[in-house]
């Protein structure tokens, strides 16, 4: 992942670092000596009580995964606990928060849920595009929409309106750090998401003494910044010191530092400043490339009026697929979009916005686009259109998890992705969620969305050639001073276990923290009944 290169950045990683089970010695990796349940505690204590962790806070809960599907009390029974250390205390969970968000999305929306983007006829030759927060939307889908319109005979649009009003409230979380919301992994979450609301910028060395060359992957996105390039190409072998910075609320991007003349180009992922305008310009270009002339275009935030006829539409992959990207790649934008999509379960269906109007369209003279019954229904706020979509989602997470059986006092949520350091979660809350979800109809989809050790996602390069490879499905979490891992482990010669491990307030490197966590997991793989 491309990160914002500033000292001390609280970085939320979207993908795993290209590291093996860092910190593990060959003895830890290869040991197959069995340990009994009674020995587990002292072995884990020996890891977390090392001198380098004396200032860190550890929270750990390891429990058997109950097979009693009918008794919720049995599922979360403390008698099933194999090890506990400050399991009821609050910790910053980083991306482990996604376990709660995605569990709620599955319970509330269902694995077949899709997010629909529509184009409506508003009369007199005008079109209105309604986005509903599809995080997977790219230029490919925009071209699909344009081609649908073209097939229906649309050749001229008097006024193109893109409606960014489906999600209400702030498009960025006010508890996120400034460094985070500048970077691609902290991109704004609005109703009209395109290309994950992010763009890649590449800096390349030029002749000695010249400024670095600035290249953008997207020319439309590039127009949103005014670049102040104070960088320089340095002598061969010089260390890279490039930094990017900007001022909140301004479009200035400052580039400082140096790259050696013989250095490879460096890329950075940036959050789009104005996502709705970015969407508008892209769609206008796509329409014109398909031979559809656009006279005027603008952004609105009012969700239009009932009775408009849907002319074209595209849909996201099903939720089961969106969850894989969310959890396996730890995609923050996806998590935040799904959090806001939970408002759909609090809305009432508005049939007139789903193409129920039979009004003829004399300006386009095109047939009505059929809407199969399996497609996502359109929703509108049923009570208060000014409600904040993010807060509605957070409320829905709490109520859903409470209904599931998770103690609502065991966590405090500030977002759906884990970027915020205001999130507070206990290992007990995570373990309860994992255990209870394992006994729901959504269990298989939920578990399949998690990274598998040595195989996929953010665990693809962890636990390689160890007893955990292929047997561990877990969610990672990383930011400065924080590392977490929570999930399921099928112990080869023991019972399946569920666990949550979090470490906070550490001055150790990510490599050391992950190495210690991985040692604990490998201890679990050695458990035997004795």
Short mmCIF file of C-alpha atoms in Angstrom, two decimals:
data_model
loop_
_atom_site.label_atom_id
_atom_site.label_comp_id
_atom_site.label_asym_id
_atom_site.label_seq_id
_atom_site.Cartn_x
_atom_site.Cartn_y
_atom_site.Cartn_z
CA UNK A 1 0.00 0.00 0.00
CA UNK A 2 1.11 3.51 -0.66
CA UNK A 3 1.26 5.46 2.58
CA UNK A 4 1.57 9.11 3.48
CA UNK A 5 5.25 9.45 4.30
CA UNK A 6 5.50 11.67 7.37
CA UNK A 7 7.34 10.86 10.60
CA UNK A 8 5.32 9.10 13.26
CA UNK A 9 2.36 8.48 10.99
CA UNK A 10 -0.45 6.48 12.53
CA UNK A 11 -0.80 4.26 9.50
CA UNK A 12 -3.71 1.85 9.04
CA UNK A 13 -2.43 -0.81 6.67
CA UNK A 14 -4.77 -2.09 3.96
CA UNK A 15 -2.53 -4.99 3.04
CA UNK A 16 0.03 -7.05 4.89
CA UNK A 17 3.68 -6.09 4.82
CA UNK A 18 5.70 -8.51 2.78
CA UNK A 19 7.04 -10.27 5.83
CA UNK A 20 7.04 -13.84 7.08
CA UNK A 21 5.95 -14.55 10.63
CA UNK A 22 8.28 -11.80 11.79
CA UNK A 23 10.22 -12.35 14.96
CA UNK A 24 9.79 -16.13 14.98
CA UNK A 25 12.90 -18.16 15.48
CA UNK A 26 13.34 -21.45 13.68
CA UNK A 27 12.72 -23.17 17.01
CA UNK A 28 9.30 -21.52 17.31
CA UNK A 29 8.48 -22.19 13.67
CA UNK A 30 9.44 -25.83 13.60
CA UNK A 31 8.57 -26.97 17.13
CA UNK A 32 5.97 -29.73 17.22
CA UNK A 33 6.26 -30.50 20.93
CA UNK A 34 2.79 -30.86 22.39
CA UNK A 35 1.57 -28.76 25.29
CA UNK A 36 -1.35 -29.43 27.59
CA UNK A 37 -4.05 -26.89 28.36
CA UNK A 38 -2.62 -26.45 31.85
CA UNK A 39 0.72 -25.38 30.34
CA UNK A 40 -0.73 -22.84 27.94
CA UNK A 41 -0.95 -19.95 30.42
CA UNK A 42 2.68 -20.03 31.50
CA UNK A 43 3.85 -20.30 27.90
CA UNK A 44 1.84 -17.25 26.82
CA UNK A 45 2.92 -15.31 29.91
CA UNK A 46 6.53 -15.95 28.96
CA UNK A 47 5.92 -14.20 25.63
CA UNK A 48 4.01 -11.11 26.79
CA UNK A 49 6.19 -10.55 29.88
CA UNK A 50 9.42 -10.12 27.97
CA UNK A 51 11.39 -6.97 28.85
CA UNK A 52 10.69 -5.30 25.50
CA UNK A 53 6.96 -5.39 26.25
CA UNK A 54 7.11 -4.04 29.80
CA UNK A 55 5.43 -0.75 28.81
CA UNK A 56 2.89 -2.35 26.48
CA UNK A 57 -0.67 -3.41 27.33
CA UNK A 58 -1.80 -6.86 26.29
CA UNK A 59 -5.38 -8.03 26.03
CA UNK A 60 -5.95 -11.70 25.23
CA UNK A 61 -8.90 -14.07 25.29
CA UNK A 62 -8.69 -17.63 23.98
CA UNK A 63 -11.74 -19.89 24.20
CA UNK A 64 -13.03 -23.14 22.84
CA UNK A 65 -15.46 -22.76 19.96
CA UNK A 66 -18.63 -24.27 21.44
CA UNK A 67 -20.51 -26.80 19.33
CA UNK A 68 -23.81 -26.13 21.13
CA UNK A 69 -25.75 -24.19 18.51
CA UNK A 70 -28.98 -24.00 20.49
CA UNK A 71 -27.74 -22.52 23.74
CA UNK A 72 -26.37 -18.97 23.42
CA UNK A 73 -25.26 -18.98 27.05
CA UNK A 74 -23.17 -22.06 26.36
CA UNK A 75 -21.56 -20.43 23.34
CA UNK A 76 -20.16 -17.52 25.37
CA UNK A 77 -19.67 -19.45 28.63
CA UNK A 78 -16.52 -18.43 30.47
CA UNK A 79 -15.95 -22.11 31.38
CA UNK A 80 -14.71 -22.53 27.81
CA UNK A 81 -11.85 -20.10 28.42
CA UNK A 82 -8.35 -21.45 27.84
CA UNK A 83 -6.52 -18.20 28.59
CA UNK A 84 -7.49 -14.67 29.59
CA UNK A 85 -5.42 -11.56 30.21
CA UNK A 86 -7.25 -8.24 30.70
CA UNK A 87 -9.91 -9.60 28.35
CA UNK A 88 -12.60 -7.26 29.66
CA UNK A 89 -10.45 -4.13 29.42
CA UNK A 90 -10.69 -1.63 26.57
CA UNK A 91 -8.09 -1.56 23.78
CA UNK A 92 -7.71 0.32 20.51
CA UNK A 93 -8.53 -2.50 18.07
CA UNK A 94 -7.38 -0.96 14.76
CA UNK A 95 -8.90 -2.95 11.88
CA UNK A 96 -10.29 -5.64 14.18
CA UNK A 97 -13.30 -3.31 14.35
CA UNK A 98 -14.18 -4.60 10.88
CA UNK A 99 -15.20 -7.89 12.49
CA UNK A 100 -18.09 -6.09 14.18
CA UNK A 101 -19.05 -4.05 11.11
CA UNK A 102 -19.09 -6.98 8.71
CA UNK A 103 -20.93 -9.26 11.15
CA UNK A 104 -23.66 -6.64 11.42
CA UNK A 105 -23.83 -6.12 7.66
CA UNK A 106 -24.34 -9.84 7.11
CA UNK A 107 -27.00 -10.09 9.79
CA UNK A 108 -28.90 -7.01 8.65
CA UNK A 109 -28.48 -6.97 4.87
CA UNK A 110 -27.85 -10.58 3.92
CA UNK A 111 -25.11 -12.08 1.77
CA UNK A 112 -26.97 -11.34 -1.50
CA UNK A 113 -27.33 -7.60 -0.82
CA UNK A 114 -26.14 -5.40 -3.69
CA UNK A 115 -25.68 -1.66 -3.95
CA UNK A 116 -27.37 -0.08 -6.96
CA UNK A 117 -26.32 3.00 -8.92
CA UNK A 118 -29.11 4.40 -11.10
CA UNK A 119 -29.64 6.94 -13.86
CA UNK A 120 -33.09 8.56 -13.91
CA UNK A 121 -35.00 10.59 -16.47
CA UNK A 122 -35.98 13.86 -14.80
CA UNK A 123 -37.77 15.23 -17.85
CA UNK A 124 -36.97 17.76 -20.58
CA UNK A 125 -33.86 15.86 -21.65
CA UNK A 126 -32.18 15.87 -18.24
CA UNK A 127 -30.63 12.95 -16.35
CA UNK A 128 -30.00 12.38 -12.67
CA UNK A 129 -27.43 9.87 -11.42
CA UNK A 130 -28.08 8.50 -7.94
CA UNK A 131 -25.20 6.88 -6.10
CA UNK A 132 -25.84 4.74 -3.04
CA UNK A 133 -22.31 4.28 -1.81
CA UNK A 134 -21.06 1.39 -3.94
CA UNK A 135 -17.35 1.17 -3.00
CA UNK A 136 -16.59 -1.13 -5.94
CA UNK A 137 -17.70 1.31 -8.67
CA UNK A 138 -15.06 2.09 -11.30
CA UNK A 139 -14.87 3.64 -14.77
CA UNK A 140 -15.89 0.24 -16.15
CA UNK A 141 -19.35 0.55 -14.58
CA UNK A 142 -19.65 4.17 -15.74
CA UNK A 143 -19.05 3.01 -19.30
CA UNK A 144 -21.72 0.35 -18.81
CA UNK A 145 -24.23 3.03 -17.74
CA UNK A 146 -23.35 5.20 -20.72
CA UNK A 147 -23.74 2.30 -23.13
CA UNK A 148 -27.14 1.43 -21.64
CA UNK A 149 -28.26 5.01 -22.25
CA UNK A 150 -26.86 4.98 -25.78
CA UNK A 151 -28.73 1.75 -26.61
CA UNK A 152 -31.93 3.48 -25.55
CA UNK A 153 -31.36 6.30 -27.99
CA UNK A 154 -29.98 8.96 -25.66
CA UNK A 155 -27.73 11.31 -27.67
CA UNK A 156 -28.07 14.64 -25.90
CA UNK A 157 -28.39 15.58 -22.21
CA UNK A 158 -29.55 19.09 -21.46
CA UNK A 159 -28.59 18.86 -17.78
CA UNK A 160 -26.63 16.05 -16.13
CA UNK A 161 -27.14 15.97 -12.36
CA UNK A 162 -25.21 13.64 -10.06
CA UNK A 163 -26.98 13.23 -6.73
CA UNK A 164 -24.67 12.73 -3.76
CA UNK A 165 -27.42 12.83 -1.14
CA UNK A 166 -28.09 9.19 -0.30
CA UNK A 167 -25.60 9.15 2.57
CA UNK A 168 -26.20 11.98 5.02
CA UNK A 169 -23.62 13.58 7.31
CA UNK A 170 -19.87 14.08 7.13
CA UNK A 171 -17.98 12.25 4.38
CA UNK A 172 -14.94 11.98 6.67
CA UNK A 173 -14.87 10.86 10.28
CA UNK A 174 -14.02 13.81 12.52
CA UNK A 175 -12.15 11.57 14.96
CA UNK A 176 -9.63 10.47 12.32
CA UNK A 177 -6.14 11.95 12.34
CA UNK A 178 -5.21 14.50 9.69
CA UNK A 179 -2.48 12.30 8.23
CA UNK A 180 -5.03 9.54 7.71
CA UNK A 181 -7.67 11.53 5.83
CA UNK A 182 -5.07 12.78 3.34
CA UNK A 183 -4.09 9.23 2.35
CA UNK A 184 -5.87 6.76 0.09
CA UNK A 185 -6.72 4.46 3.01
CA UNK A 186 -8.62 7.36 4.64
CA UNK A 187 -10.59 8.45 1.57
CA UNK A 188 -13.94 10.19 1.95
CA UNK A 189 -17.06 8.02 1.98
CA UNK A 190 -19.84 9.64 -0.01
CA UNK A 191 -22.78 8.38 -2.06
CA UNK A 192 -20.94 8.66 -5.40
CA UNK A 193 -17.77 6.66 -4.82
CA UNK A 194 -15.57 6.13 -7.87
CA UNK A 195 -12.24 4.30 -8.09
CA UNK A 196 -12.28 4.12 -4.27
CA UNK A 197 -12.06 7.94 -4.15
CA UNK A 198 -8.29 7.70 -4.40
CA UNK A 199 -5.54 8.47 -6.89
CA UNK A 200 -1.89 7.49 -7.25
CA UNK A 201 0.82 10.14 -7.55
CA UNK A 202 4.32 9.14 -8.62
CA UNK A 203 7.53 11.12 -8.07
CA UNK A 204 10.48 10.37 -10.35
CA UNK A 205 14.06 11.69 -10.23
CA UNK A 206 15.20 13.95 -13.06
CA UNK A 207 18.60 15.47 -13.80
CA UNK A 208 20.73 16.34 -10.79
CA UNK A 209 19.41 19.45 -9.06
CA UNK A 210 16.05 19.47 -10.83
CA UNK A 211 12.66 19.07 -9.09
CA UNK A 212 11.20 15.59 -9.07
CA UNK A 213 8.75 14.86 -11.85
CA UNK A 214 5.14 14.64 -10.67
CA UNK A 215 2.94 12.12 -12.51
CA UNK A 216 -0.74 11.47 -11.79
CA UNK A 217 -2.56 8.24 -12.62
CA UNK A 218 -5.77 10.23 -13.22
CA UNK A 219 -5.76 13.60 -14.97
CA UNK A 220 -9.22 14.53 -13.67
CA UNK A 221 -8.15 13.92 -10.08
CA UNK A 222 -4.95 15.90 -10.62
CA UNK A 223 -6.95 19.05 -11.37
CA UNK A 224 -8.21 19.12 -7.77
CA UNK A 225 -4.74 20.01 -6.41
CA UNK A 226 -2.42 22.97 -6.77
CA UNK A 227 1.04 21.45 -6.42
CA UNK A 228 3.92 23.30 -4.77
CA UNK A 229 6.93 21.22 -5.74
CA UNK A 230 9.94 22.03 -3.57
CA UNK A 231 11.59 18.64 -4.10
CA UNK A 232 14.97 18.05 -5.69
CA UNK A 233 16.90 15.32 -7.47
CA UNK A 234 19.96 14.53 -5.36
CA UNK A 235 23.28 12.81 -5.99
CA UNK A 236 23.39 9.08 -6.59
CA UNK A 237 23.13 7.02 -3.43
CA UNK A 238 21.47 9.78 -1.39
CA UNK A 239 18.77 8.66 1.04
CA UNK A 240 15.16 9.42 0.13
CA UNK A 241 13.50 12.10 2.28
CA UNK A 242 10.36 12.87 0.30
CA UNK A 243 7.27 14.08 2.19
CA UNK A 244 3.84 15.25 1.08
CA UNK A 245 1.68 17.61 3.10
CA UNK A 246 -1.39 19.79 2.78
CA UNK A 247 -3.66 22.03 4.82
CA UNK A 248 -7.13 20.90 5.86
CA UNK A 249 -9.75 22.56 3.69
CA UNK A 250 -7.27 23.71 1.06
CA UNK A 251 -6.28 22.21 -2.28
CA UNK A 252 -2.54 22.88 -1.95
CA UNK A 253 -0.25 19.85 -2.09
CA UNK A 254 3.30 20.51 -0.92
CA UNK A 255 6.09 18.19 -2.03
CA UNK A 256 9.40 18.44 -0.22
CA UNK A 257 12.55 16.39 0.13
CA UNK A 258 14.75 14.51 -2.28
CA UNK A 259 15.27 11.37 -4.31
CA UNK A 260 18.64 10.25 -5.63
CA UNK A 261 19.19 10.56 -9.35
CA UNK A 262 19.56 6.76 -9.52
CA UNK A 263 16.55 6.02 -7.28
CA UNK A 264 13.39 4.24 -8.35
CA UNK A 265 10.21 6.35 -8.60
CA UNK A 266 8.11 6.59 -5.42
CA UNK A 267 4.33 6.36 -5.45
CA UNK A 268 1.81 7.73 -2.98
CA UNK A 269 -1.90 7.10 -2.62
CA UNK A 270 -3.98 10.24 -2.02
CA UNK A 271 -7.61 10.71 -1.09
CA UNK A 272 -9.66 12.62 -3.68
CA UNK A 273 -10.53 16.08 -2.34
CA UNK A 274 -14.00 16.39 -3.91
CA UNK A 275 -15.34 12.91 -4.74
CA UNK A 276 -18.71 14.04 -6.11
CA UNK A 277 -17.12 16.48 -8.56
CA UNK A 278 -14.60 13.78 -9.50
CA UNK A 279 -17.49 11.40 -10.26
CA UNK A 280 -19.31 14.06 -12.28
CA UNK A 281 -16.34 14.88 -14.50
CA UNK A 282 -15.57 11.21 -15.12
CA UNK A 283 -19.15 10.35 -16.07
CA UNK A 284 -19.45 13.39 -18.32
CA UNK A 285 -16.29 12.33 -20.14
CA UNK A 286 -17.56 8.75 -20.46
CA UNK A 287 -20.88 9.92 -21.88
CA UNK A 288 -19.20 12.14 -24.44
CA UNK A 289 -16.84 9.32 -25.40
CA UNK A 290 -19.96 7.27 -26.21
CA UNK A 291 -21.31 10.07 -28.40
CA UNK A 292 -23.71 11.54 -25.84
CA UNK A 293 -23.37 15.32 -25.69
CA UNK A 294 -23.77 16.97 -22.27
CA UNK A 295 -24.73 20.64 -22.26
CA UNK A 296 -24.57 21.31 -18.50
CA UNK A 297 -23.60 19.28 -15.42
CA UNK A 298 -23.82 19.80 -11.66
CA UNK A 299 -23.74 18.07 -8.26
CA UNK A 300 -26.75 18.07 -5.91
CA UNK A 301 -27.54 16.49 -2.55
CA UNK A 302 -31.31 16.14 -2.51
CA UNK A 303 -32.12 12.58 -3.67
CA UNK A 304 -34.53 13.91 -6.29
CA UNK A 305 -38.29 13.48 -6.42
CA UNK A 306 -40.51 10.36 -6.51
CA UNK A 307 -41.79 9.21 -9.88
CA UNK A 308 -38.63 9.53 -11.92
CA UNK A 309 -38.07 6.72 -14.40
CA UNK A 310 -34.92 4.62 -14.15
CA UNK A 311 -33.16 4.43 -17.51
CA UNK A 312 -29.97 2.61 -16.59
CA UNK A 313 -28.43 0.91 -13.58
CA UNK A 314 -25.43 -1.08 -12.41
CA UNK A 315 -25.01 -3.06 -9.23
CA UNK A 316 -22.15 -3.99 -6.96
CA UNK A 317 -21.11 -7.59 -6.42
CA UNK A 318 -23.09 -9.28 -3.64
CA UNK A 319 -22.25 -8.48 -0.04
CA UNK A 320 -20.51 -11.84 0.32
CA UNK A 321 -17.93 -10.61 -2.22
CA UNK A 322 -17.68 -7.10 -0.78
CA UNK A 323 -16.88 -8.63 2.62
CA UNK A 324 -13.89 -10.48 1.20
CA UNK A 325 -12.35 -7.19 0.07
CA UNK A 326 -13.28 -5.56 3.39
CA UNK A 327 -11.76 -8.18 5.67
CA UNK A 328 -9.09 -9.91 3.61
CA UNK A 329 -7.57 -6.69 2.29
CA UNK A 330 -8.65 -4.61 5.32
CA UNK A 331 -10.22 -2.04 3.01
CA UNK A 332 -11.31 0.95 5.09
CA UNK A 333 -13.45 2.55 2.38
CA UNK A 334 -15.45 -0.65 1.95
CA UNK A 335 -15.97 -0.95 5.71
CA UNK A 336 -17.18 2.63 6.04
CA UNK A 337 -19.48 2.31 3.02
CA UNK A 338 -21.01 -0.85 4.48
CA UNK A 339 -21.47 0.89 7.83
CA UNK A 340 -23.45 3.65 6.14
CA UNK A 341 -25.36 1.11 4.05
CA UNK A 342 -26.81 -0.25 7.28
CA UNK A 343 -29.17 2.71 7.13
CA UNK A 344 -31.09 0.68 4.51
CA UNK A 345 -32.44 -1.59 7.25
CA UNK A 346 -33.77 1.52 9.03
CA UNK A 347 -35.40 2.94 5.90
CA UNK A 348 -38.76 2.35 4.27
CA UNK A 349 -38.99 1.23 0.68
CA UNK A 350 -40.00 3.95 -1.73
CA UNK A 351 -41.47 2.10 -4.70
CA UNK A 352 -41.91 5.20 -6.83
CA UNK A 353 -38.13 5.67 -6.95
CA UNK A 354 -37.69 2.10 -8.19
CA UNK A 355 -39.23 2.79 -11.56
CA UNK A 356 -42.92 2.44 -10.64
CA UNK A 357 -43.89 5.60 -12.52
CA UNK A 358 -45.38 4.94 -15.94
CA UNK A 359 -44.70 8.49 -17.25
CA UNK A 360 -43.67 8.50 -20.90
CA UNK A 361 -40.33 10.02 -21.86
CA UNK A 362 -40.75 12.05 -25.02
CA UNK A 363 -37.24 13.49 -24.85
CA UNK A 364 -35.39 10.18 -24.93
CA UNK A 365 -37.99 7.98 -26.70
CA UNK A 366 -36.48 4.92 -25.07
CA UNK A 367 -38.01 1.83 -23.45
CA UNK A 368 -38.14 1.47 -19.71
CA UNK A 369 -35.25 -0.49 -18.21
CA UNK A 370 -36.68 -3.63 -16.57
CA UNK A 371 -35.94 -4.15 -12.90
CA UNK A 372 -35.76 -7.86 -11.97
CA UNK A 373 -37.24 -8.80 -8.60
CA UNK A 374 -33.83 -9.94 -7.38
CA UNK A 375 -32.35 -6.46 -7.64
CA UNK A 376 -31.75 -4.27 -4.65
CA UNK A 377 -34.80 -2.22 -3.65
CA UNK A 378 -34.38 1.52 -3.36
CA UNK A 379 -34.68 3.04 0.10
CA UNK A 380 -35.24 6.51 1.46
CA UNK A 381 -35.18 7.74 5.04
CA UNK A 382 -38.44 6.80 6.69
CA UNK A 383 -38.43 9.33 9.54
CA UNK A 384 -35.72 11.96 9.53
CA UNK A 385 -33.82 12.72 6.32
CA UNK A 386 -31.21 14.69 8.28
CA UNK A 387 -29.97 11.70 10.27
CA UNK A 388 -26.27 11.01 9.95
CA UNK A 389 -25.76 7.79 7.99
CA UNK A 390 -22.61 6.86 9.90
CA UNK A 391 -24.33 7.25 13.26
CA UNK A 392 -27.31 5.26 12.04
CA UNK A 393 -24.86 2.53 11.09
CA UNK A 394 -23.09 2.62 14.45
CA UNK A 395 -26.44 2.39 16.23
CA UNK A 396 -27.37 -0.56 14.05
CA UNK A 397 -24.09 -2.31 14.91
CA UNK A 398 -24.82 -1.97 18.62
CA UNK A 399 -28.42 -3.16 18.39
CA UNK A 400 -27.54 -6.07 16.10
CA UNK A 401 -24.66 -7.30 18.24
CA UNK A 402 -26.77 -6.94 21.38
CA UNK A 403 -29.49 -9.07 19.79
CA UNK A 404 -26.79 -11.57 18.85
CA UNK A 405 -25.66 -11.77 22.47
CA UNK A 406 -22.61 -9.49 22.62
CA UNK A 407 -22.35 -7.32 25.73
CA UNK A 408 -22.96 -3.70 24.57
CA UNK A 409 -20.81 -2.41 27.44
CA UNK A 410 -17.78 -4.26 26.10
CA UNK A 411 -17.05 -1.82 23.26
CA UNK A 412 -17.34 1.83 22.21
CA UNK A 413 -17.38 2.50 18.47
CA UNK A 414 -16.32 5.64 16.60
CA UNK A 415 -16.21 4.26 13.04
CA UNK A 416 -16.68 1.10 11.02
CA UNK A 417 -13.12 0.53 9.82
CA UNK A 418 -10.85 0.98 12.83
CA UNK A 419 -8.96 4.04 11.58
CA UNK A 420 -10.15 6.08 14.58
CA UNK A 421 -8.17 5.86 17.79
CA UNK A 422 -11.43 6.63 19.60
CA UNK A 423 -12.59 3.05 19.10
CA UNK A 424 -12.42 1.05 22.33
CA UNK A 425 -13.05 -2.68 22.27
CA UNK A 426 -12.37 -5.52 24.66
CA UNK A 427 -11.01 -8.88 23.52
CA UNK A 428 -14.15 -10.30 25.11
CA UNK A 429 -16.37 -8.34 22.69
CA UNK A 430 -14.43 -9.62 19.68
CA UNK A 431 -14.42 -13.21 20.91
CA UNK A 432 -18.14 -13.11 21.68
CA UNK A 433 -18.87 -11.82 18.19
CA UNK A 434 -16.74 -14.51 16.56
CA UNK A 435 -18.27 -17.31 18.64
CA UNK A 436 -21.86 -16.20 18.19
CA UNK A 437 -21.46 -15.60 14.45
CA UNK A 438 -20.12 -19.16 14.13
CA UNK A 439 -23.60 -20.41 15.05
CA UNK A 440 -25.64 -18.27 12.67
CA UNK A 441 -26.80 -19.02 9.11
CA UNK A 442 -24.15 -16.53 7.94
CA UNK A 443 -21.27 -18.40 9.62
CA UNK A 444 -19.67 -19.81 6.47
CA UNK A 445 -19.80 -16.50 4.55
CA UNK A 446 -18.45 -14.60 7.55
CA UNK A 447 -15.51 -16.92 8.11
CA UNK A 448 -14.72 -17.12 4.39
CA UNK A 449 -14.31 -13.33 4.33
CA UNK A 450 -11.34 -13.53 6.72
CA UNK A 451 -7.71 -13.87 5.66
CA UNK A 452 -6.32 -17.41 5.82
CA UNK A 453 -2.82 -17.89 7.21
CA UNK A 454 -0.24 -18.37 4.49
CA UNK A 455 -2.94 -18.27 1.81
CA UNK A 456 -4.87 -15.02 1.41
CA UNK A 457 -5.31 -11.38 2.30
CA UNK A 458 -3.26 -9.73 5.01
CA UNK A 459 -2.14 -13.15 6.28
CA UNK A 460 -0.87 -14.39 2.92
CA UNK A 461 2.77 -14.01 3.93
CA UNK A 462 2.37 -14.79 7.61
CA UNK A 463 2.61 -18.26 9.15
CA UNK A 464 4.15 -19.71 5.99
CA UNK A 465 5.40 -23.27 6.53
CA UNK A 466 3.99 -23.42 10.06
CA UNK A 467 1.28 -25.53 11.67
CA UNK A 468 -1.10 -22.56 11.41
CA UNK A 469 -0.95 -22.31 7.62
CA UNK A 470 -4.38 -23.08 6.19
CA UNK A 471 -5.88 -23.66 9.65
CA UNK A 472 -6.10 -20.06 10.83
CA UNK A 473 -8.70 -17.53 9.63
CA UNK A 474 -8.27 -14.19 11.37
CA UNK A 475 -8.53 -10.42 11.03
CA UNK A 476 -5.39 -8.36 11.38
CA UNK A 477 -5.16 -4.86 12.80
CA UNK A 478 -2.21 -2.47 12.71
CA UNK A 479 -1.47 1.17 13.48
CA UNK A 480 1.32 2.94 15.33
CA UNK A 481 1.77 1.27 18.72
CA UNK A 482 -1.10 -1.14 18.03
CA UNK A 483 -1.23 -4.67 16.71
CA UNK A 484 -4.14 -7.10 16.82
CA UNK A 485 -5.19 -10.50 15.53
CA UNK A 486 -8.57 -12.11 16.17
CA UNK A 487 -10.26 -15.09 14.58
CA UNK A 488 -10.67 -18.83 14.38
CA UNK A 489 -8.07 -21.60 14.62
CA UNK A 490 -8.69 -25.25 13.85
CA UNK A 491 -6.07 -26.91 16.03
CA UNK A 492 -5.03 -30.13 14.24
CA UNK A 493 -5.07 -32.44 17.29
CA UNK A 494 -7.33 -30.45 19.56
CA UNK A 495 -10.65 -28.61 19.53
CA UNK A 496 -11.31 -25.50 17.41
CA UNK A 497 -10.64 -22.26 19.27
CA UNK A 498 -11.62 -18.64 18.93
CA UNK A 499 -9.27 -15.89 20.07
CA UNK A 500 -8.65 -12.16 20.25
CA UNK A 501 -5.16 -10.77 20.86
CA UNK A 502 -4.49 -7.03 21.09
CA UNK A 503 -1.44 -5.07 22.14
CA UNK A 504 -1.52 -1.30 22.71
CA UNK A 505 0.84 1.45 23.81
CA UNK A 506 3.92 -0.31 22.54
CA UNK A 507 7.14 1.29 21.38
CA UNK A 508 8.14 -1.87 19.54
CA UNK A 509 8.18 -2.26 15.77
CA UNK A 510 5.36 -3.90 13.86
CA UNK A 511 7.73 -6.78 13.17
CA UNK A 512 8.30 -7.46 16.87
CA UNK A 513 4.64 -7.14 17.81
CA UNK A 514 3.50 -9.44 15.05
CA UNK A 515 6.24 -11.89 15.90
CA UNK A 516 5.03 -12.15 19.51
CA UNK A 517 1.40 -12.56 18.45
CA UNK A 518 2.41 -15.24 15.96
CA UNK A 519 4.29 -17.11 18.67
CA UNK A 520 1.10 -17.23 20.73
CA UNK A 521 -0.84 -18.62 17.76
CA UNK A 522 1.79 -21.29 17.18
CA UNK A 523 1.54 -22.26 20.85
CA UNK A 524 -2.15 -22.90 20.26
CA UNK A 525 -1.39 -25.20 17.32
CA UNK A 526 0.56 -27.42 19.74
CA UNK A 527 -2.35 -27.91 22.14
CA UNK A 528 -3.28 -31.51 22.90
CA UNK A 529 -5.78 -33.19 25.21
CA UNK A 530 -3.75 -34.35 28.19
#
